[in-house]
């Protein structure tokens, strides 16, 4: 049986213990694909509340950051919020799993879309937390500036520094359909640049995007491999209420991927992935009533069981 390099295996190998990601959602952050600087409305599937519904975020009225924000009157509250979210999750993980080491994960919105001073303050704070081995930052390829890459590059000499870029698909026609407002050429350029700075990259891909065949999904996987990213995250496209995709679904203009096709594509993906590439996530779903379709995405445990069984049949242990 060949072991897939899961996040658990990767971190145990490098830190001799389990390392747990602590998701963070900071008030005042948005996305250039939402605030109009690139596009409005966001990606068709994006309903940001669903990223972290339990974090109780209070959005500051009328205040949202971007790269050109000069003042950030919320920085003190943002730092408090960061620390309190981290401590809360750390406590739960310590109690449940006896967790000892953590990676702070800036998850919601575009986490580098703010002035350098704000980002530096937040990242410095996260890296100062006891038992933290590093940070992982979810962002868009068009929203990260040279100054922040230089800063993260310095930190990467002693800490685990990851940037998670949404690729989603390598087909510009698909990126257009999902209102991504960026091209694969720009994403590729940014991933190459980030890796030159010695920062580890995790690529996000989605299977089941509008109009995509299995061959197209596997082409996206091949491109991520070719770019040399250190890790990959994959999930099926599922439809959440209050999104543009929900409207398309209701009008029968979008049909979600079936579980069979998803698993088959995933098994083919795992066969392509080099042994040293970390596979951080192989599915996702949502178990509350915000999920419109497909219903096989409403139970993560069942999804994982079915995927693991299919992988086992092909000689892979996830
Ligand atoms: S880039 Fe991310 S945060 Fe922005 S609209 Fe798309 S999914 Fe949402």
mmCIF file of C-alpha atoms and ligand atoms in Angstrom:
data_model
loop_
_atom_site.group_PDB
_atom_site.id
_atom_site.type_symbol
_atom_site.label_atom_id
_atom_site.label_comp_id
_atom_site.label_asym_id
_atom_site.label_seq_id
_atom_site.Cartn_x
_atom_site.Cartn_y
_atom_site.Cartn_z
ATOM 1 C CA UNK A 1 0.000 0.000 0.000
ATOM 2 C CA UNK A 2 1.435 3.404 -0.958
ATOM 3 C CA UNK A 3 0.923 6.133 1.633
ATOM 4 C CA UNK A 4 -0.300 9.476 0.310
ATOM 5 C CA UNK A 5 1.621 12.338 1.941
ATOM 6 C CA UNK A 6 -1.256 13.807 3.925
ATOM 7 C CA UNK A 7 -0.829 16.930 6.059
ATOM 8 C CA UNK A 8 -0.690 14.685 9.129
ATOM 9 C CA UNK A 9 2.172 12.616 7.703
ATOM 10 C CA UNK A 10 4.020 15.689 6.412
ATOM 11 C CA UNK A 11 3.964 17.479 9.764
ATOM 12 C CA UNK A 12 4.773 14.371 11.808
ATOM 13 C CA UNK A 13 7.766 13.792 9.553
ATOM 14 C CA UNK A 14 9.032 17.366 9.966
ATOM 15 C CA UNK A 15 8.007 18.158 13.548
ATOM 16 C CA UNK A 16 7.773 14.716 15.183
ATOM 17 C CA UNK A 17 4.244 15.413 16.316
ATOM 18 C CA UNK A 18 0.817 16.254 14.980
ATOM 19 C CA UNK A 19 0.381 19.868 13.891
ATOM 20 C CA UNK A 20 -3.101 21.393 13.732
ATOM 21 C CA UNK A 21 -4.254 24.280 11.556
ATOM 22 C CA UNK A 22 -6.170 26.976 13.412
ATOM 23 C CA UNK A 23 -8.497 28.841 10.999
ATOM 24 C CA UNK A 24 -8.649 32.593 11.376
ATOM 25 C CA UNK A 25 -11.147 35.072 9.961
ATOM 26 C CA UNK A 26 -10.285 38.742 10.412
ATOM 27 C CA UNK A 27 -12.783 41.603 10.300
ATOM 28 C CA UNK A 28 -12.223 44.310 7.691
ATOM 29 C CA UNK A 29 -10.792 41.980 5.046
ATOM 30 C CA UNK A 30 -12.497 41.565 1.697
ATOM 31 C CA UNK A 31 -11.506 40.478 -1.789
ATOM 32 C CA UNK A 32 -10.720 42.450 -4.975
ATOM 33 C CA UNK A 33 -13.222 40.202 -6.696
ATOM 34 C CA UNK A 34 -15.946 41.459 -4.388
ATOM 35 C CA UNK A 35 -15.112 45.110 -3.754
ATOM 36 C CA UNK A 36 -15.045 46.082 -7.440
ATOM 37 C CA UNK A 37 -11.313 46.595 -7.899
ATOM 38 C CA UNK A 38 -11.219 43.474 -10.118
ATOM 39 C CA UNK A 39 -14.887 42.506 -10.230
ATOM 40 C CA UNK A 40 -18.062 42.603 -8.190
ATOM 41 C CA UNK A 41 -20.050 39.773 -6.693
ATOM 42 C CA UNK A 42 -17.104 37.418 -6.272
ATOM 43 C CA UNK A 43 -16.664 33.922 -7.638
ATOM 44 C CA UNK A 44 -20.049 32.393 -8.475
ATOM 45 C CA UNK A 45 -19.748 29.830 -5.674
ATOM 46 C CA UNK A 46 -18.432 32.184 -2.987
ATOM 47 C CA UNK A 47 -20.561 32.794 0.047
ATOM 48 C CA UNK A 48 -17.900 33.872 2.457
ATOM 49 C CA UNK A 49 -19.951 33.397 5.595
ATOM 50 C CA UNK A 50 -19.795 29.662 4.974
ATOM 51 C CA UNK A 51 -16.000 29.642 5.241
ATOM 52 C CA UNK A 52 -16.115 29.913 9.016
ATOM 53 C CA UNK A 53 -19.647 30.206 10.329
ATOM 54 C CA UNK A 54 -18.672 29.588 13.945
ATOM 55 C CA UNK A 55 -16.229 32.426 14.367
ATOM 56 C CA UNK A 56 -18.825 35.085 15.152
ATOM 57 C CA UNK A 57 -17.327 37.824 12.982
ATOM 58 C CA UNK A 58 -18.724 41.317 13.390
ATOM 59 C CA UNK A 59 -18.038 43.180 10.158
ATOM 60 C CA UNK A 60 -17.108 46.835 10.733
ATOM 61 C CA UNK A 61 -19.742 48.934 9.002
ATOM 62 C CA UNK A 62 -18.448 50.657 5.872
ATOM 63 C CA UNK A 63 -14.826 49.736 6.495
ATOM 64 C CA UNK A 64 -12.951 47.301 4.318
ATOM 65 C CA UNK A 65 -9.243 47.059 3.657
ATOM 66 C CA UNK A 66 -7.384 46.995 0.360
ATOM 67 C CA UNK A 67 -3.770 47.529 -0.715
ATOM 68 C CA UNK A 68 -4.124 51.280 -0.826
ATOM 69 C CA UNK A 69 -5.757 51.782 2.581
ATOM 70 C CA UNK A 70 -3.664 54.383 4.354
ATOM 71 C CA UNK A 71 -5.071 54.124 7.849
ATOM 72 C CA UNK A 72 -6.398 51.045 9.561
ATOM 73 C CA UNK A 73 -8.352 52.143 12.648
ATOM 74 C CA UNK A 74 -9.240 48.491 13.325
ATOM 75 C CA UNK A 75 -5.770 47.062 13.690
ATOM 76 C CA UNK A 76 -5.966 46.846 17.500
ATOM 77 C CA UNK A 77 -9.289 44.950 17.328
ATOM 78 C CA UNK A 78 -7.962 42.767 14.530
ATOM 79 C CA UNK A 79 -4.999 41.723 16.671
ATOM 80 C CA UNK A 80 -7.284 40.978 19.617
ATOM 81 C CA UNK A 81 -9.557 38.998 17.339
ATOM 82 C CA UNK A 82 -6.631 37.017 15.944
ATOM 83 C CA UNK A 83 -5.365 36.107 19.401
ATOM 84 C CA UNK A 84 -8.766 35.231 20.747
ATOM 85 C CA UNK A 85 -9.660 32.996 17.763
ATOM 86 C CA UNK A 86 -6.292 31.269 17.991
ATOM 87 C CA UNK A 87 -6.568 30.651 21.750
ATOM 88 C CA UNK A 88 -10.122 29.412 21.461
ATOM 89 C CA UNK A 89 -9.278 26.876 18.733
ATOM 90 C CA UNK A 90 -6.027 25.872 20.437
ATOM 91 C CA UNK A 91 -7.906 25.102 23.638
ATOM 92 C CA UNK A 92 -10.464 22.941 21.813
ATOM 93 C CA UNK A 93 -7.779 21.064 19.851
ATOM 94 C CA UNK A 94 -5.642 20.548 22.940
ATOM 95 C CA UNK A 95 -8.595 19.085 24.820
ATOM 96 C CA UNK A 96 -9.858 16.933 21.959
ATOM 97 C CA UNK A 97 -6.595 15.688 20.425
ATOM 98 C CA UNK A 98 -3.930 16.662 22.986
ATOM 99 C CA UNK A 99 -2.623 18.987 20.234
ATOM 100 C CA UNK A 100 0.717 20.626 20.998
ATOM 101 C CA UNK A 101 1.773 22.402 17.789
ATOM 102 C CA UNK A 102 -0.221 24.716 15.553
ATOM 103 C CA UNK A 103 -0.133 26.417 12.166
ATOM 104 C CA UNK A 104 -2.147 29.634 12.076
ATOM 105 C CA UNK A 105 -4.324 29.567 8.978
ATOM 106 C CA UNK A 106 -5.597 32.898 7.616
ATOM 107 C CA UNK A 107 -8.536 31.377 5.828
ATOM 108 C CA UNK A 108 -11.439 33.681 4.976
ATOM 109 C CA UNK A 109 -11.420 36.265 2.204
ATOM 110 C CA UNK A 110 -8.177 37.399 0.511
ATOM 111 C CA UNK A 111 -5.695 37.524 3.350
ATOM 112 C CA UNK A 112 -2.964 39.574 1.665
ATOM 113 C CA UNK A 113 -5.359 42.250 0.405
ATOM 114 C CA UNK A 114 -4.448 44.955 2.901
ATOM 115 C CA UNK A 115 -1.587 47.418 3.413
ATOM 116 C CA UNK A 116 1.799 45.954 4.312
ATOM 117 C CA UNK A 117 1.748 47.477 7.812
ATOM 118 C CA UNK A 118 -1.492 45.675 8.686
ATOM 119 C CA UNK A 119 -0.349 42.362 7.253
ATOM 120 C CA UNK A 120 3.010 42.527 8.994
ATOM 121 C CA UNK A 121 1.348 43.272 12.331
ATOM 122 C CA UNK A 122 -1.021 40.312 11.955
ATOM 123 C CA UNK A 123 1.591 37.840 10.731
ATOM 124 C CA UNK A 124 4.145 38.918 13.370
ATOM 125 C CA UNK A 125 1.513 38.421 16.037
ATOM 126 C CA UNK A 126 0.516 34.972 14.720
ATOM 127 C CA UNK A 127 4.147 33.866 14.537
ATOM 128 C CA UNK A 128 4.694 34.982 18.131
ATOM 129 C CA UNK A 129 2.042 32.637 19.573
ATOM 130 C CA UNK A 130 3.411 29.899 21.758
ATOM 131 C CA UNK A 131 3.533 26.465 20.095
ATOM 132 C CA UNK A 132 3.036 27.952 16.622
ATOM 133 C CA UNK A 133 5.282 26.506 13.941
ATOM 134 C CA UNK A 134 4.235 28.971 11.246
ATOM 135 C CA UNK A 135 1.432 30.442 9.218
ATOM 136 C CA UNK A 136 -0.533 29.561 6.131
ATOM 137 C CA UNK A 137 -2.174 32.370 4.180
ATOM 138 C CA UNK A 138 -5.085 31.882 1.803
ATOM 139 C CA UNK A 139 -5.121 34.440 -0.985
ATOM 140 C CA UNK A 140 -5.487 35.250 -4.672
ATOM 141 C CA UNK A 141 -2.488 35.347 -6.992
ATOM 142 C CA UNK A 142 -3.268 38.953 -7.986
ATOM 143 C CA UNK A 143 -3.353 40.233 -4.416
ATOM 144 C CA UNK A 144 0.121 39.835 -3.057
ATOM 145 C CA UNK A 145 2.771 42.496 -3.300
ATOM 146 C CA UNK A 146 6.562 42.243 -3.495
ATOM 147 C CA UNK A 147 7.009 43.777 -0.034
ATOM 148 C CA UNK A 148 4.984 41.004 1.593
ATOM 149 C CA UNK A 149 6.783 38.271 -0.361
ATOM 150 C CA UNK A 150 10.114 39.699 0.848
ATOM 151 C CA UNK A 151 8.864 39.764 4.442
ATOM 152 C CA UNK A 152 7.516 36.188 4.251
ATOM 153 C CA UNK A 153 10.702 35.019 2.569
ATOM 154 C CA UNK A 154 12.707 36.174 5.615
ATOM 155 C CA UNK A 155 10.277 34.420 7.976
ATOM 156 C CA UNK A 156 10.479 31.223 5.893
ATOM 157 C CA UNK A 157 14.111 30.827 6.965
ATOM 158 C CA UNK A 158 13.009 29.817 10.456
ATOM 159 C CA UNK A 159 9.287 29.146 10.273
ATOM 160 C CA UNK A 160 6.857 27.126 8.218
ATOM 161 C CA UNK A 161 5.450 29.691 5.777
ATOM 162 C CA UNK A 162 2.763 28.711 3.286
ATOM 163 C CA UNK A 163 0.716 30.649 0.762
ATOM 164 C CA UNK A 164 -2.445 28.993 -0.478
ATOM 165 C CA UNK A 165 -3.413 30.207 -3.945
ATOM 166 C CA UNK A 166 -6.723 29.421 -5.556
ATOM 167 C CA UNK A 167 -6.022 28.121 -9.053
ATOM 168 C CA UNK A 168 -9.378 26.281 -9.351
ATOM 169 C CA UNK A 169 -8.897 25.525 -13.064
ATOM 170 C CA UNK A 170 -6.197 26.085 -15.685
ATOM 171 C CA UNK A 171 -8.803 26.966 -18.293
ATOM 172 C CA UNK A 172 -9.438 30.686 -18.773
ATOM 173 C CA UNK A 173 -12.880 29.917 -20.199
ATOM 174 C CA UNK A 174 -13.781 28.224 -16.894
ATOM 175 C CA UNK A 175 -12.247 31.039 -14.838
ATOM 176 C CA UNK A 176 -14.441 33.440 -16.794
ATOM 177 C CA UNK A 177 -17.542 31.331 -16.207
ATOM 178 C CA UNK A 178 -16.982 31.397 -12.453
ATOM 179 C CA UNK A 179 -16.217 35.143 -12.448
ATOM 180 C CA UNK A 180 -12.721 34.576 -11.097
ATOM 181 C CA UNK A 181 -11.426 37.809 -12.677
ATOM 182 C CA UNK A 182 -7.906 36.515 -13.221
ATOM 183 C CA UNK A 183 -6.142 34.457 -15.853
ATOM 184 C CA UNK A 184 -4.172 31.251 -15.550
ATOM 185 C CA UNK A 185 -1.143 33.021 -17.051
ATOM 186 C CA UNK A 186 -1.108 35.535 -14.162
ATOM 187 C CA UNK A 187 -1.671 32.812 -11.566
ATOM 188 C CA UNK A 188 1.209 30.753 -12.978
ATOM 189 C CA UNK A 189 3.539 33.757 -12.962
ATOM 190 C CA UNK A 190 2.717 34.503 -9.334
ATOM 191 C CA UNK A 191 3.182 30.903 -8.171
ATOM 192 C CA UNK A 192 6.602 30.752 -9.835
ATOM 193 C CA UNK A 193 7.588 34.049 -8.213
ATOM 194 C CA UNK A 194 6.411 32.961 -4.763
ATOM 195 C CA UNK A 195 8.424 29.743 -4.957
ATOM 196 C CA UNK A 196 11.507 31.764 -5.976
ATOM 197 C CA UNK A 197 11.160 33.565 -2.638
ATOM 198 C CA UNK A 198 11.415 30.220 -0.813
ATOM 199 C CA UNK A 199 7.782 30.294 0.279
ATOM 200 C CA UNK A 200 5.865 27.036 0.096
ATOM 201 C CA UNK A 201 2.783 27.031 -2.109
ATOM 202 C CA UNK A 202 -0.430 25.086 -1.718
ATOM 203 C CA UNK A 203 -2.638 25.111 -4.828
ATOM 204 C CA UNK A 204 -6.415 24.894 -4.522
ATOM 205 C CA UNK A 205 -8.340 23.115 -7.280
ATOM 206 C CA UNK A 206 -12.042 22.522 -7.702
ATOM 207 C CA UNK A 207 -13.504 19.539 -9.554
ATOM 208 C CA UNK A 208 -16.908 19.853 -11.194
ATOM 209 C CA UNK A 209 -16.641 23.474 -12.342
ATOM 210 C CA UNK A 210 -19.198 24.528 -14.992
ATOM 211 C CA UNK A 211 -18.529 22.909 -18.347
ATOM 212 C CA UNK A 212 -15.444 20.956 -17.249
ATOM 213 C CA UNK A 213 -14.769 17.382 -18.325
ATOM 214 C CA UNK A 214 -12.666 14.933 -16.329
ATOM 215 C CA UNK A 215 -9.841 15.473 -18.790
ATOM 216 C CA UNK A 216 -9.892 19.217 -18.041
ATOM 217 C CA UNK A 217 -9.827 18.603 -14.264
ATOM 218 C CA UNK A 218 -6.822 16.323 -14.670
ATOM 219 C CA UNK A 219 -5.089 18.947 -16.829
ATOM 220 C CA UNK A 220 -5.390 21.369 -13.910
ATOM 221 C CA UNK A 221 -3.783 18.775 -11.644
ATOM 222 C CA UNK A 222 -0.948 18.275 -14.148
ATOM 223 C CA UNK A 223 -0.326 22.029 -14.296
ATOM 224 C CA UNK A 224 -0.106 22.279 -10.497
ATOM 225 C CA UNK A 225 2.433 19.426 -10.538
ATOM 226 C CA UNK A 226 4.389 21.093 -13.336
ATOM 227 C CA UNK A 227 4.511 24.329 -11.328
ATOM 228 C CA UNK A 228 6.167 22.374 -8.511
ATOM 229 C CA UNK A 229 3.739 23.411 -5.782
ATOM 230 C CA UNK A 230 4.508 21.751 -2.468
ATOM 231 C CA UNK A 231 0.909 20.919 -1.677
ATOM 232 C CA UNK A 232 -2.526 20.601 -3.181
ATOM 233 C CA UNK A 233 -6.095 20.890 -1.920
ATOM 234 C CA UNK A 234 -9.032 19.632 -3.943
ATOM 235 C CA UNK A 235 -12.746 19.755 -3.411
ATOM 236 C CA UNK A 236 -15.922 19.245 -5.416
ATOM 237 C CA UNK A 237 -17.963 22.264 -6.439
ATOM 238 C CA UNK A 238 -21.083 22.262 -4.315
ATOM 239 C CA UNK A 239 -23.884 24.782 -4.427
ATOM 240 C CA UNK A 240 -24.532 26.992 -1.433
ATOM 241 C CA UNK A 241 -27.592 29.210 -0.998
ATOM 242 C CA UNK A 242 -27.255 32.960 -1.635
ATOM 243 C CA UNK A 243 -24.671 32.558 -4.418
ATOM 244 C CA UNK A 244 -24.750 33.212 -8.162
ATOM 245 C CA UNK A 245 -24.213 29.482 -8.650
ATOM 246 C CA UNK A 246 -27.403 28.794 -6.677
ATOM 247 C CA UNK A 247 -29.348 30.815 -9.259
ATOM 248 C CA UNK A 248 -27.759 28.893 -12.133
ATOM 249 C CA UNK A 249 -28.553 25.634 -10.363
ATOM 250 C CA UNK A 250 -32.189 26.605 -9.814
ATOM 251 C CA UNK A 251 -32.484 27.547 -13.513
ATOM 252 C CA UNK A 252 -30.983 24.115 -14.372
ATOM 253 C CA UNK A 253 -27.965 25.828 -15.932
ATOM 254 C CA UNK A 254 -25.530 24.007 -13.662
ATOM 255 C CA UNK A 255 -25.374 20.342 -12.691
ATOM 256 C CA UNK A 256 -23.010 19.376 -9.876
ATOM 257 C CA UNK A 257 -20.476 16.590 -10.282
ATOM 258 C CA UNK A 258 -21.628 13.137 -9.157
ATOM 259 C CA UNK A 259 -19.865 11.391 -6.306
ATOM 260 C CA UNK A 260 -18.813 8.586 -8.684
ATOM 261 C CA UNK A 261 -17.165 10.980 -11.136
ATOM 262 C CA UNK A 262 -15.561 12.968 -8.351
ATOM 263 C CA UNK A 263 -14.024 9.884 -6.742
ATOM 264 C CA UNK A 264 -12.895 8.491 -10.084
ATOM 265 C CA UNK A 265 -11.194 11.814 -10.924
ATOM 266 C CA UNK A 266 -9.632 11.949 -7.497
ATOM 267 C CA UNK A 267 -8.199 8.427 -7.755
ATOM 268 C CA UNK A 268 -6.681 9.351 -11.136
ATOM 269 C CA UNK A 269 -5.311 12.526 -9.523
ATOM 270 C CA UNK A 270 -3.634 10.651 -6.676
ATOM 271 C CA UNK A 271 -1.950 8.386 -9.214
ATOM 272 C CA UNK A 272 -0.470 11.472 -10.916
ATOM 273 C CA UNK A 273 0.749 13.248 -7.796
ATOM 274 C CA UNK A 274 4.419 12.857 -6.869
ATOM 275 C CA UNK A 275 5.093 11.093 -3.556
ATOM 276 C CA UNK A 276 6.687 14.196 -2.028
ATOM 277 C CA UNK A 277 3.705 16.490 -2.705
ATOM 278 C CA UNK A 278 1.509 17.020 0.336
ATOM 279 C CA UNK A 279 -2.164 16.362 -0.309
ATOM 280 C CA UNK A 280 -3.856 18.497 2.312
ATOM 281 C CA UNK A 281 -7.484 18.024 1.402
ATOM 282 C CA UNK A 282 -9.323 15.712 -0.966
ATOM 283 C CA UNK A 283 -12.908 16.749 -0.449
ATOM 284 C CA UNK A 284 -15.152 19.235 1.299
ATOM 285 C CA UNK A 285 -18.783 19.665 2.036
ATOM 286 C CA UNK A 286 -21.193 21.433 4.268
ATOM 287 C CA UNK A 287 -23.582 19.770 6.679
ATOM 288 C CA UNK A 288 -26.054 22.591 7.361
ATOM 289 C CA UNK A 289 -29.093 23.680 5.387
ATOM 290 C CA UNK A 290 -27.141 26.227 3.330
ATOM 291 C CA UNK A 291 -26.165 23.346 1.016
ATOM 292 C CA UNK A 292 -28.426 23.168 -2.038
ATOM 293 C CA UNK A 293 -26.680 20.406 -3.961
ATOM 294 C CA UNK A 294 -25.227 17.798 -4.342
ATOM 295 C CA UNK A 295 -26.435 15.984 -1.247
ATOM 296 C CA UNK A 296 -23.474 13.621 -1.185
ATOM 297 C CA UNK A 297 -21.521 16.692 -0.025
ATOM 298 C CA UNK A 298 -23.497 16.969 3.220
ATOM 299 C CA UNK A 299 -21.565 14.382 5.188
ATOM 300 C CA UNK A 300 -17.792 14.735 5.271
ATOM 301 C CA UNK A 301 -17.255 11.446 7.138
ATOM 302 C CA UNK A 302 -19.162 9.462 4.554
ATOM 303 C CA UNK A 303 -17.391 11.283 1.717
ATOM 304 C CA UNK A 304 -13.998 10.509 3.247
ATOM 305 C CA UNK A 305 -14.925 6.877 3.869
ATOM 306 C CA UNK A 306 -15.982 6.354 0.247
ATOM 307 C CA UNK A 307 -12.876 8.099 -1.094
ATOM 308 C CA UNK A 308 -10.514 6.175 1.181
ATOM 309 C CA UNK A 309 -12.113 2.874 0.186
ATOM 310 C CA UNK A 310 -11.765 3.712 -3.528
ATOM 311 C CA UNK A 311 -8.125 4.675 -3.004
ATOM 312 C CA UNK A 312 -7.453 1.479 -1.041
ATOM 313 C CA UNK A 313 -8.688 -0.609 -3.981
ATOM 314 C CA UNK A 314 -6.002 1.068 -6.086
ATOM 315 C CA UNK A 315 -3.294 0.491 -3.492
ATOM 316 C CA UNK A 316 -3.236 3.937 -1.826
ATOM 317 C CA UNK A 317 -3.560 4.703 1.867
ATOM 318 C CA UNK A 318 -4.873 8.194 2.567
HETATM 319 S S1 LIG B 1 -11.358 34.937 -4.679
HETATM 320 FE FE1 LIG B 1 -11.992 33.828 -2.833
HETATM 321 S S2 LIG B 1 -12.870 35.362 -1.433
HETATM 322 FE FE2 LIG B 1 -12.723 36.278 -3.482
HETATM 323 S S3 LIG B 1 -14.733 35.963 -4.370
HETATM 324 FE FE3 LIG B 1 -13.444 34.242 -5.048
HETATM 325 S S4 LIG B 1 -13.735 32.619 -3.508
HETATM 326 FE FE4 LIG B 1 -14.561 34.538 -2.646
#
